[in-house]
Amino acid sequence: MAGAASSSSSSLISTGFLLCHFPQFPKKKATTLALSSKSHNNKIFIHNHKQHKLAVNTTTTTKLLRDSFLVVCTSVALSFSLLIGDVDSSALAFVITTTTPRKLQSDELATVRLFQENTPSVVYITNLAVRQDAFTLDVLEVPQGSGSGFVWDNDGHVVTNYHVIRGASDLKVTLADQSTYDAKVVGFDQDKDVAVLRVDAPKDKLRPIPVGVSADLLVGQKVFAIGNPFGLDHTLTTGVISGLRREISSAATGRPIQDVIQTDAAINPGNSGGPLLDSSGSLIGINTAIYSPSGASSGVGFSIPVDTVSGIVDQLVRFGKVTRPILGIKFAPDQSVEQLGVSGVLVLDAPTNGPAGKAGLQPTKRDAYGRLILGDIITSVNGKKVTNGSDLYRILDQCKVGEQVTVEVLRGDHKEKIPVILESKADES
């Protein structure tokens, strides 16, 4: 009987496992075995059968839970391994993407290299002005403008436009590494809109810009402008030279600036004083002005040629001023002379202590009856024709202080030639 019980127990255990996996298995076998025994023994068998059945159910439930737990653990482990595999593969893909060098064209590589090599030479200039608070009466320094500039030499000289620093009570220069220094004005040339500053910065932080030549520039060649338009740090714009030998007026004095470079490289407020570079990275001009009805870039920008700038900077660094020859006259607007039907420069005033006054040039004046008597009209200087004020300035820029020039004038109905010794401005002597 014990053997039967053991056999039945084994059969039931096996049956329970199968039922766990296959619920359709028949359940009548155990009942048939129990009915074939005697009544007394039948009770014992049934009792034992119930115990065995309870034990089998308990064992089956335990095994079912254990197997389910194993299945769940296996599933979790498999999912986790797959997740780790995905993360590793994506991380590997990310590393490969960042370490693979970007493929650039040769012209792109040249532009990137030019920007990286010349950016350390470009600085950001902040113009500070003194303002008094209306309520507290405290005196404050507030930014009134900003612009660009570039390092000229290892002595800390920085070149920019005069209109960038005009009216400043204090100036700050920020280098490419974002270090900021107080700047002192070495000198400026209002007529050519050029100024030189100086900063006491360590020499290892100063990167002088390579200076080129502007005499052999050609329309169509590539140019690059680096600056801080609208206060944005170190911006590069590209274009071509779209015109040469242009003429603009100085923002400070209105005196014409000749031989200006015209470019379509985007130049905006804040670019003033920044460098214009050729494709080799050499300085060919200072970005100075734009032609724009809206105040933003319209594709017509102007730069003072480096050949003009170099001579001015050399004088400012050495003497703190520019010695430029003058005739010592005030002349009428070109439109007024055109209305008279003549060509030349009409002398309005010639102070007696000036070069023209000493030489005897006649100013415009009124007679005793209030009638206007025209002064001398300058028609040529050293044989070079003068049709307007720009011509006169252009000729004088080629002369030196102390040089004697021959001024031909129209006086009344006849012409005269008058020798004049040029002098420097009274405030520069």
CSV table of C-alpha atoms in Angstrom, one decimal:
chain,number,residue,atom,x,y,z
A,1,MET,CA,0.0,0.0,0.0
A,2,ALA,CA,2.8,2.2,0.8
A,3,GLY,CA,4.3,1.4,-2.6
A,4,ALA,CA,0.9,2.2,-4.1
A,5,ALA,CA,0.8,5.5,-2.3
A,6,SER,CA,4.3,6.3,-3.3
A,7,SER,CA,3.5,5.4,-6.8
A,8,SER,CA,0.3,7.4,-6.7
A,9,SER,CA,2.2,10.3,-5.2
A,10,SER,CA,4.7,10.2,-8.0
A,11,SER,CA,2.0,10.0,-10.5
A,12,LEU,CA,0.2,12.9,-9.0
A,13,ILE,CA,3.3,15.0,-8.8
A,14,SER,CA,3.9,14.3,-12.4
A,15,THR,CA,0.3,15.0,-13.2
A,16,GLY,CA,0.4,18.3,-11.4
A,17,PHE,CA,3.4,19.5,-13.3
A,18,LEU,CA,1.8,18.6,-16.6
A,19,LEU,CA,-1.4,20.3,-15.5
A,20,CYS,CA,0.5,23.4,-14.8
A,21,HIS,CA,1.5,23.5,-18.4
A,22,PHE,CA,-1.4,21.8,-20.0
A,23,PRO,CA,-4.8,22.6,-18.3
A,24,GLN,CA,-6.6,20.2,-20.7
A,25,PHE,CA,-5.1,17.0,-19.1
A,26,PRO,CA,-8.0,14.6,-17.6
A,27,LYS,CA,-8.6,14.5,-13.8
A,28,LYS,CA,-10.5,11.1,-13.3
A,29,LYS,CA,-7.6,8.6,-12.8
A,30,ALA,CA,-7.1,9.2,-9.0
A,31,THR,CA,-10.8,8.8,-8.3
A,32,THR,CA,-10.9,5.4,-10.0
A,33,LEU,CA,-8.0,4.1,-8.0
A,34,ALA,CA,-9.6,5.1,-4.7
A,35,LEU,CA,-13.0,3.3,-5.4
A,36,SER,CA,-11.3,-0.1,-6.1
A,37,SER,CA,-10.2,-0.5,-2.4
A,38,LYS,CA,-12.1,-1.9,0.7
A,39,SER,CA,-14.3,0.4,2.7
A,40,HIS,CA,-12.0,0.7,5.8
A,41,ASN,CA,-8.9,0.9,3.9
A,42,ASN,CA,-10.8,3.1,1.5
A,43,LYS,CA,-11.2,5.7,4.2
A,44,ILE,CA,-7.5,5.6,5.0
A,45,PHE,CA,-6.6,5.7,1.3
A,46,ILE,CA,-8.9,8.6,0.7
A,47,HIS,CA,-7.5,10.3,3.8
A,48,ASN,CA,-3.9,9.6,2.6
A,49,HIS,CA,-4.9,10.6,-0.9
A,50,LYS,CA,-6.2,13.9,0.4
A,51,GLN,CA,-3.0,14.5,2.3
A,52,HIS,CA,-0.9,13.5,-0.8
A,53,LYS,CA,-3.2,15.7,-2.9
A,54,LEU,CA,-2.7,18.7,-0.6
A,55,ALA,CA,1.1,18.0,-0.5
A,56,VAL,CA,1.1,17.7,-4.3
A,57,ASN,CA,-0.9,21.0,-4.7
A,58,THR,CA,1.4,22.7,-2.2
A,59,THR,CA,4.5,21.4,-4.0
A,60,THR,CA,3.0,22.2,-7.4
A,61,THR,CA,2.2,25.8,-6.3
A,62,THR,CA,5.7,26.3,-4.9
A,63,LYS,CA,7.3,25.0,-8.0
A,64,LEU,CA,5.0,27.1,-10.1
A,65,LEU,CA,5.9,30.2,-8.2
A,66,ARG,CA,9.6,29.2,-8.4
A,67,ASP,CA,9.4,28.6,-12.1
A,68,SER,CA,7.5,31.8,-12.7
A,69,PHE,CA,10.0,33.7,-10.7
A,70,LEU,CA,12.8,32.1,-12.8
A,71,VAL,CA,11.0,33.1,-16.0
A,72,VAL,CA,10.5,36.6,-14.8
A,73,CYS,CA,14.2,36.9,-13.7
A,74,THR,CA,15.3,35.5,-17.0
A,75,SER,CA,13.2,38.0,-18.9
A,76,VAL,CA,14.4,40.9,-16.9
A,77,ALA,CA,18.0,39.8,-17.4
A,78,LEU,CA,17.5,39.4,-21.1
A,79,SER,CA,15.9,42.8,-21.4
A,80,PHE,CA,18.6,44.4,-19.3
A,81,SER,CA,21.3,42.8,-21.5
A,82,LEU,CA,19.6,44.1,-24.6
A,83,LEU,CA,19.3,47.6,-23.1
A,84,ILE,CA,23.0,47.6,-22.2
A,85,GLY,CA,23.8,46.4,-25.7
A,86,ASP,CA,21.8,49.3,-27.2
A,87,VAL,CA,23.4,51.9,-24.9
A,88,ASP,CA,26.9,50.6,-25.7
A,89,SER,CA,26.2,50.6,-29.4
A,90,SER,CA,24.7,54.1,-29.4
A,91,ALA,CA,27.6,55.4,-27.2
A,92,LEU,CA,30.0,53.9,-29.6
A,93,ALA,CA,28.2,55.5,-32.5
A,94,PHE,CA,28.4,58.9,-30.8
A,95,VAL,CA,32.1,58.6,-30.1
A,96,ILE,CA,32.7,57.6,-33.7
A,97,THR,CA,30.7,60.6,-35.0
A,98,THR,CA,32.5,63.2,-32.8
A,99,THR,CA,36.0,61.8,-33.5
A,100,THR,CA,35.6,61.5,-37.2
A,101,PRO,CA,37.1,64.7,-38.8
A,102,ARG,CA,34.5,66.8,-40.7
A,103,LYS,CA,35.1,66.8,-44.5
A,104,LEU,CA,35.5,70.3,-45.8
A,105,GLN,CA,36.4,71.7,-49.2
A,106,SER,CA,39.8,73.3,-49.6
A,107,ASP,CA,38.3,76.8,-49.8
A,108,GLU,CA,36.4,76.2,-46.6
A,109,LEU,CA,39.5,74.9,-44.8
A,110,ALA,CA,41.3,78.1,-45.9
A,111,THR,CA,38.6,80.3,-44.6
A,112,VAL,CA,38.4,78.4,-41.2
A,113,ARG,CA,42.2,78.7,-40.9
A,114,LEU,CA,42.2,82.4,-41.7
A,115,PHE,CA,39.5,83.1,-39.0
A,116,GLN,CA,41.4,81.0,-36.4
A,117,GLU,CA,44.7,82.6,-37.1
A,118,ASN,CA,43.5,86.2,-37.2
A,119,THR,CA,40.8,86.3,-34.5
A,120,PRO,CA,43.4,86.7,-31.6
A,121,SER,CA,44.4,90.0,-33.3
A,122,VAL,CA,40.9,91.5,-33.2
A,123,VAL,CA,39.6,93.4,-30.1
A,124,TYR,CA,36.3,94.7,-28.8
A,125,ILE,CA,36.2,98.4,-27.8
A,126,THR,CA,33.7,99.9,-25.4
A,127,ASN,CA,33.2,103.7,-25.4
A,128,LEU,CA,32.2,104.9,-21.9
A,129,ALA,CA,30.8,108.4,-21.2
A,130,VAL,CA,30.2,110.3,-18.0
A,131,ARG,CA,26.5,110.9,-17.2
A,132,GLN,CA,25.0,112.5,-14.1
A,133,ASP,CA,21.9,110.9,-12.5
A,134,ALA,CA,19.0,113.3,-12.6
A,135,PHE,CA,17.7,112.3,-9.2
A,136,THR,CA,20.8,111.4,-7.1
A,137,LEU,CA,23.2,113.6,-9.0
A,138,ASP,CA,25.7,110.8,-8.9
A,139,VAL,CA,28.2,110.7,-11.7
A,140,LEU,CA,28.1,107.5,-13.6
A,141,GLU,CA,30.1,105.9,-16.5
A,142,VAL,CA,27.7,104.4,-19.0
A,143,PRO,CA,28.5,102.7,-22.4
A,144,GLN,CA,27.6,105.0,-25.3
A,145,GLY,CA,29.0,102.9,-28.1
A,146,SER,CA,31.1,100.0,-29.1
A,147,GLY,CA,33.3,99.0,-32.0
A,148,SER,CA,36.1,96.8,-33.2
A,149,GLY,CA,39.9,97.2,-33.5
A,150,PHE,CA,43.0,95.2,-34.0
A,151,VAL,CA,46.4,94.9,-32.4
A,152,TRP,CA,49.1,96.8,-34.3
A,153,ASP,CA,52.3,95.8,-32.5
A,154,ASN,CA,53.7,94.1,-29.4
A,155,ASP,CA,53.8,97.4,-27.5
A,156,GLY,CA,50.0,97.3,-27.0
A,157,HIS,CA,49.0,99.7,-29.7
A,158,VAL,CA,45.5,99.1,-31.0
A,159,VAL,CA,44.1,100.7,-34.2
A,160,THR,CA,40.5,101.6,-34.7
A,161,ASN,CA,38.2,104.4,-36.2
A,162,TYR,CA,38.2,107.8,-34.6
A,163,HIS,CA,34.3,107.8,-34.6
A,164,VAL,CA,34.4,104.7,-32.4
A,165,ILE,CA,36.2,106.6,-29.6
A,166,ARG,CA,34.8,110.1,-30.2
A,167,GLY,CA,33.4,111.7,-27.0
A,168,ALA,CA,34.6,109.0,-24.7
A,169,SER,CA,35.6,109.7,-21.1
A,170,ASP,CA,37.0,106.2,-20.7
A,171,LEU,CA,37.7,103.3,-23.0
A,172,LYS,CA,37.8,99.5,-22.4
A,173,VAL,CA,39.5,97.1,-24.8
A,174,THR,CA,38.6,93.4,-24.6
A,175,LEU,CA,41.0,90.9,-26.1
A,176,ALA,CA,40.2,87.6,-27.8
A,177,ASP,CA,40.6,85.7,-24.5
A,178,GLN,CA,37.9,88.0,-22.9
A,179,SER,CA,40.4,89.8,-20.7
A,180,THR,CA,39.6,93.5,-20.5
A,181,TYR,CA,42.0,96.4,-20.1
A,182,ASP,CA,41.8,100.2,-19.7
A,183,ALA,CA,42.9,101.9,-22.9
A,184,LYS,CA,44.6,105.3,-23.4
A,185,VAL,CA,44.3,107.4,-26.5
A,186,VAL,CA,47.7,107.8,-28.2
A,187,GLY,CA,46.5,110.0,-31.0
A,188,PHE,CA,43.9,110.3,-33.7
A,189,ASP,CA,43.4,111.8,-37.2
A,190,GLN,CA,39.9,113.1,-37.5
A,191,ASP,CA,40.2,113.8,-41.2
A,192,LYS,CA,41.0,110.2,-42.0
A,193,ASP,CA,38.9,108.7,-39.2
A,194,VAL,CA,41.8,106.8,-37.7
A,195,ALA,CA,42.7,106.5,-34.0
A,196,VAL,CA,45.4,104.7,-32.0
A,197,LEU,CA,45.0,103.4,-28.5
A,198,ARG,CA,47.3,101.7,-26.1
A,199,VAL,CA,46.7,98.9,-23.5
A,200,ASP,CA,49.0,97.6,-20.8
A,201,ALA,CA,48.5,93.9,-21.6
A,202,PRO,CA,51.1,91.1,-21.3
A,203,LYS,CA,53.0,90.6,-24.5
A,204,ASP,CA,52.0,87.0,-24.7
A,205,LYS,CA,48.4,88.1,-25.1
A,206,LEU,CA,49.1,90.5,-27.9
A,207,ARG,CA,48.9,89.1,-31.5
A,208,PRO,CA,49.8,91.9,-34.0
A,209,ILE,CA,47.9,91.5,-37.2
A,210,PRO,CA,49.9,90.9,-40.4
A,211,VAL,CA,50.0,94.1,-42.4
A,212,GLY,CA,49.5,93.9,-46.2
A,213,VAL,CA,49.5,96.2,-49.2
A,214,SER,CA,46.5,97.9,-50.8
A,215,ALA,CA,48.1,99.5,-53.8
A,216,ASP,CA,47.7,96.4,-56.0
A,217,LEU,CA,44.2,95.3,-55.1
A,218,LEU,CA,41.9,94.1,-57.8
A,219,VAL,CA,38.1,94.3,-58.1
A,220,GLY,CA,36.7,90.8,-57.6
A,221,GLN,CA,39.3,89.3,-55.2
A,222,LYS,CA,38.0,87.8,-52.0
A,223,VAL,CA,38.0,89.7,-48.8
A,224,PHE,CA,37.1,88.8,-45.2
A,225,ALA,CA,35.9,91.1,-42.4
A,226,ILE,CA,36.2,90.2,-38.7
A,227,GLY,CA,34.6,92.3,-36.0
A,228,ASN,CA,31.9,92.6,-33.4
A,229,PRO,CA,28.7,93.7,-35.2
A,230,PHE,CA,25.9,94.5,-32.8
A,231,GLY,CA,28.1,93.5,-29.9
A,232,LEU,CA,28.3,89.8,-31.2
A,233,ASP,CA,31.7,88.4,-30.4
A,234,HIS,CA,34.1,87.8,-33.3
A,235,THR,CA,32.0,87.5,-36.4
A,236,LEU,CA,33.4,86.6,-39.8
A,237,THR,CA,31.8,87.8,-43.0
A,238,THR,CA,33.1,87.3,-46.5
A,239,GLY,CA,32.7,89.0,-49.9
A,240,VAL,CA,34.7,90.5,-52.7
A,241,ILE,CA,36.2,93.9,-53.6
A,242,SER,CA,33.4,95.5,-55.5
A,243,GLY,CA,35.1,98.8,-56.2
A,244,LEU,CA,38.3,100.7,-55.8
A,245,ARG,CA,39.3,104.4,-55.4
A,246,ARG,CA,36.0,105.4,-53.9
A,247,GLU,CA,35.6,108.5,-51.9
A,248,ILE,CA,33.7,109.0,-48.6
A,249,SER,CA,33.6,111.8,-46.1
A,250,SER,CA,35.1,111.7,-42.6
A,251,ALA,CA,32.3,111.3,-40.0
A,252,ALA,CA,34.1,113.8,-37.8
A,253,THR,CA,35.2,116.6,-40.1
A,254,GLY,CA,33.5,115.9,-43.4
A,255,ARG,CA,36.8,116.0,-45.1
A,256,PRO,CA,36.9,113.5,-48.0
A,257,ILE,CA,38.8,110.2,-47.7
A,258,GLN,CA,40.2,109.1,-51.0
A,259,ASP,CA,41.1,105.7,-52.5
A,260,VAL,CA,38.6,103.9,-50.2
A,261,ILE,CA,37.9,100.2,-50.8
A,262,GLN,CA,34.3,99.2,-51.5
A,263,THR,CA,33.2,95.6,-50.6
A,264,ASP,CA,30.1,93.6,-50.4
A,265,ALA,CA,31.2,91.7,-47.2
A,266,ALA,CA,28.6,92.4,-44.6
A,267,ILE,CA,29.6,95.3,-42.4
A,268,ASN,CA,27.2,96.4,-39.7
A,269,PRO,CA,27.3,98.8,-36.7
A,270,GLY,CA,30.0,97.4,-34.4
A,271,ASN,CA,32.2,96.4,-37.3
A,272,SER,CA,33.7,99.9,-37.4
A,273,GLY,CA,37.5,99.8,-36.8
A,274,GLY,CA,37.8,96.1,-37.5
A,275,PRO,CA,40.2,94.6,-40.1
A,276,LEU,CA,39.5,93.8,-43.7
A,277,LEU,CA,41.7,90.9,-44.8
A,278,ASP,CA,42.7,89.4,-48.1
A,279,SER,CA,42.8,85.7,-48.8
A,280,SER,CA,46.2,85.3,-47.2
A,281,GLY,CA,45.1,86.8,-44.0
A,282,SER,CA,46.9,90.2,-44.4
A,283,LEU,CA,45.4,93.5,-43.4
A,284,ILE,CA,44.3,95.6,-46.5
A,285,GLY,CA,41.9,98.1,-44.8
A,286,ILE,CA,39.9,99.3,-41.8
A,287,ASN,CA,36.1,98.8,-42.0
A,288,THR,CA,34.8,102.3,-41.6
A,289,ALA,CA,31.4,103.0,-43.1
A,290,ILE,CA,28.4,101.5,-44.9
A,291,TYR,CA,25.9,102.9,-47.4
A,292,SER,CA,22.5,101.9,-45.9
A,293,PRO,CA,19.1,103.6,-45.8
A,294,SER,CA,18.1,101.2,-43.0
A,295,GLY,CA,21.3,101.3,-40.9
A,296,ALA,CA,22.2,97.7,-41.5
A,297,SER,CA,24.3,96.1,-44.2
A,298,SER,CA,23.0,96.6,-47.7
A,299,GLY,CA,26.0,95.0,-49.4
A,300,VAL,CA,27.9,98.3,-49.8
A,301,GLY,CA,30.7,98.8,-47.3
A,302,PHE,CA,33.8,100.9,-47.3
A,303,SER,CA,37.3,100.4,-45.8
A,304,ILE,CA,40.2,102.8,-45.5
A,305,PRO,CA,43.1,101.3,-47.4
A,306,VAL,CA,46.0,100.0,-45.3
A,307,ASP,CA,48.5,102.1,-47.3
A,308,THR,CA,46.8,105.3,-46.0
A,309,VAL,CA,46.4,103.8,-42.5
A,310,SER,CA,50.1,102.8,-42.1
A,311,GLY,CA,51.4,106.3,-42.6
A,312,ILE,CA,48.9,107.8,-40.2
A,313,VAL,CA,49.6,105.2,-37.5
A,314,ASP,CA,53.3,105.6,-37.7
A,315,GLN,CA,53.0,109.4,-37.1
A,316,LEU,CA,50.5,108.9,-34.3
A,317,VAL,CA,52.7,106.3,-32.5
A,318,ARG,CA,55.8,108.5,-32.9
A,319,PHE,CA,54.4,112.0,-32.4
A,320,GLY,CA,50.9,111.5,-31.0
A,321,LYS,CA,49.5,113.6,-33.9
A,322,VAL,CA,49.4,113.8,-37.7
A,323,THR,CA,51.1,116.7,-39.4
A,324,ARG,CA,49.0,117.4,-42.4
A,325,PRO,CA,49.6,120.6,-44.6
A,326,ILE,CA,46.9,123.2,-45.0
A,327,LEU,CA,46.3,126.3,-47.1
A,328,GLY,CA,44.6,128.0,-44.2
A,329,ILE,CA,41.3,128.9,-45.9
A,330,LYS,CA,37.6,128.4,-45.6
A,331,PHE,CA,35.8,127.7,-48.9
A,332,ALA,CA,32.3,127.7,-50.2
A,333,PRO,CA,30.2,124.5,-50.8
A,334,ASP,CA,30.7,123.1,-54.2
A,335,GLN,CA,27.0,123.7,-55.1
A,336,SER,CA,27.4,127.4,-54.6
A,337,VAL,CA,30.3,127.6,-57.0
A,338,GLU,CA,28.4,125.6,-59.6
A,339,GLN,CA,25.6,128.1,-59.4
A,340,LEU,CA,28.0,130.8,-60.4
A,341,GLY,CA,28.9,128.9,-63.5
A,342,VAL,CA,32.6,128.5,-62.7
A,343,SER,CA,34.8,125.6,-61.8
A,344,GLY,CA,37.1,125.7,-58.8
A,345,VAL,CA,37.1,126.4,-55.1
A,346,LEU,CA,35.8,129.8,-53.9
A,347,VAL,CA,37.7,131.3,-51.0
A,348,LEU,CA,35.4,132.6,-48.3
A,349,ASP,CA,38.0,133.4,-45.7
A,350,ALA,CA,41.8,133.6,-45.6
A,351,PRO,CA,43.0,134.7,-42.2
A,352,THR,CA,46.0,136.9,-42.3
A,353,ASN,CA,48.0,134.7,-40.0
A,354,GLY,CA,47.5,131.6,-42.2
A,355,PRO,CA,49.5,130.4,-45.2
A,356,ALA,CA,47.0,131.7,-47.8
A,357,GLY,CA,46.5,135.1,-46.0
A,358,LYS,CA,50.2,135.6,-45.8
A,359,ALA,CA,50.6,134.9,-49.5
A,360,GLY,CA,47.9,137.4,-50.4
A,361,LEU,CA,44.8,135.3,-51.4
A,362,GLN,CA,41.7,137.4,-51.4
A,363,PRO,CA,38.6,136.3,-49.3
A,364,THR,CA,34.9,136.9,-50.2
A,365,LYS,CA,33.6,140.2,-48.6
A,366,ARG,CA,31.0,142.9,-48.9
A,367,ASP,CA,31.6,146.5,-50.0
A,368,ALA,CA,30.3,149.6,-48.3
A,369,TYR,CA,26.9,149.2,-49.9
A,370,GLY,CA,26.5,145.6,-48.7
A,371,ARG,CA,27.2,144.1,-52.1
A,372,LEU,CA,29.0,140.7,-52.2
A,373,ILE,CA,32.4,140.8,-53.7
A,374,LEU,CA,33.7,137.3,-54.6
A,375,GLY,CA,37.1,136.3,-53.4
A,376,ASP,CA,39.7,134.3,-55.4
A,377,ILE,CA,38.6,131.1,-57.0
A,378,ILE,CA,41.3,128.4,-56.9
A,379,THR,CA,41.5,126.6,-60.2
A,380,SER,CA,44.8,124.6,-59.8
A,381,VAL,CA,47.6,123.8,-57.4
A,382,ASN,CA,51.0,122.9,-58.8
A,383,GLY,CA,49.5,122.6,-62.2
A,384,LYS,CA,46.9,120.0,-61.1
A,385,LYS,CA,43.3,121.1,-61.9
A,386,VAL,CA,41.0,121.9,-59.0
A,387,THR,CA,37.3,121.6,-59.7
A,388,ASN,CA,35.9,121.1,-56.2
A,389,GLY,CA,37.0,120.8,-52.6
A,390,SER,CA,37.8,117.1,-52.9
A,391,ASP,CA,40.4,117.8,-55.6
A,392,LEU,CA,42.0,120.4,-53.4
A,393,TYR,CA,42.2,118.0,-50.4
A,394,ARG,CA,43.6,115.2,-52.6
A,395,ILE,CA,46.4,117.4,-53.9
A,396,LEU,CA,47.3,118.7,-50.4
A,397,ASP,CA,47.4,115.1,-49.1
A,398,GLN,CA,50.3,114.6,-51.4
A,399,CYS,CA,52.2,117.6,-50.1
A,400,LYS,CA,54.3,118.1,-47.0
A,401,VAL,CA,54.4,120.8,-44.3
A,402,GLY,CA,56.8,123.6,-45.3
A,403,GLU,CA,56.5,122.8,-49.0
A,404,GLN,CA,55.9,125.7,-51.4
A,405,VAL,CA,53.1,125.3,-53.9
A,406,THR,CA,51.9,127.4,-56.8
A,407,VAL,CA,48.2,128.3,-56.4
A,408,GLU,CA,46.5,129.5,-59.6
A,409,VAL,CA,43.4,131.6,-58.9
A,410,LEU,CA,40.7,133.4,-60.8
A,411,ARG,CA,40.5,136.9,-59.5
A,412,GLY,CA,37.8,139.0,-61.2
A,413,ASP,CA,38.3,138.4,-64.9
A,414,HIS,CA,41.9,137.4,-64.9
A,415,LYS,CA,44.1,134.6,-63.5
A,416,GLU,CA,47.0,134.9,-61.2
A,417,LYS,CA,49.6,132.4,-59.9
A,418,ILE,CA,50.5,132.9,-56.2
A,419,PRO,CA,53.2,130.9,-54.3
A,420,VAL,CA,52.1,129.6,-50.9
A,421,ILE,CA,54.2,127.9,-48.2
A,422,LEU,CA,52.1,125.2,-46.6
A,423,GLU,CA,51.8,125.0,-42.8
A,424,SER,CA,50.4,122.6,-40.3
A,425,LYS,CA,47.2,123.1,-38.4
A,426,ALA,CA,47.4,125.6,-35.6
A,427,ASP,CA,46.4,123.0,-33.0
A,428,GLU,CA,49.1,120.6,-34.2
A,429,SER,CA,52.0,123.0,-34.0
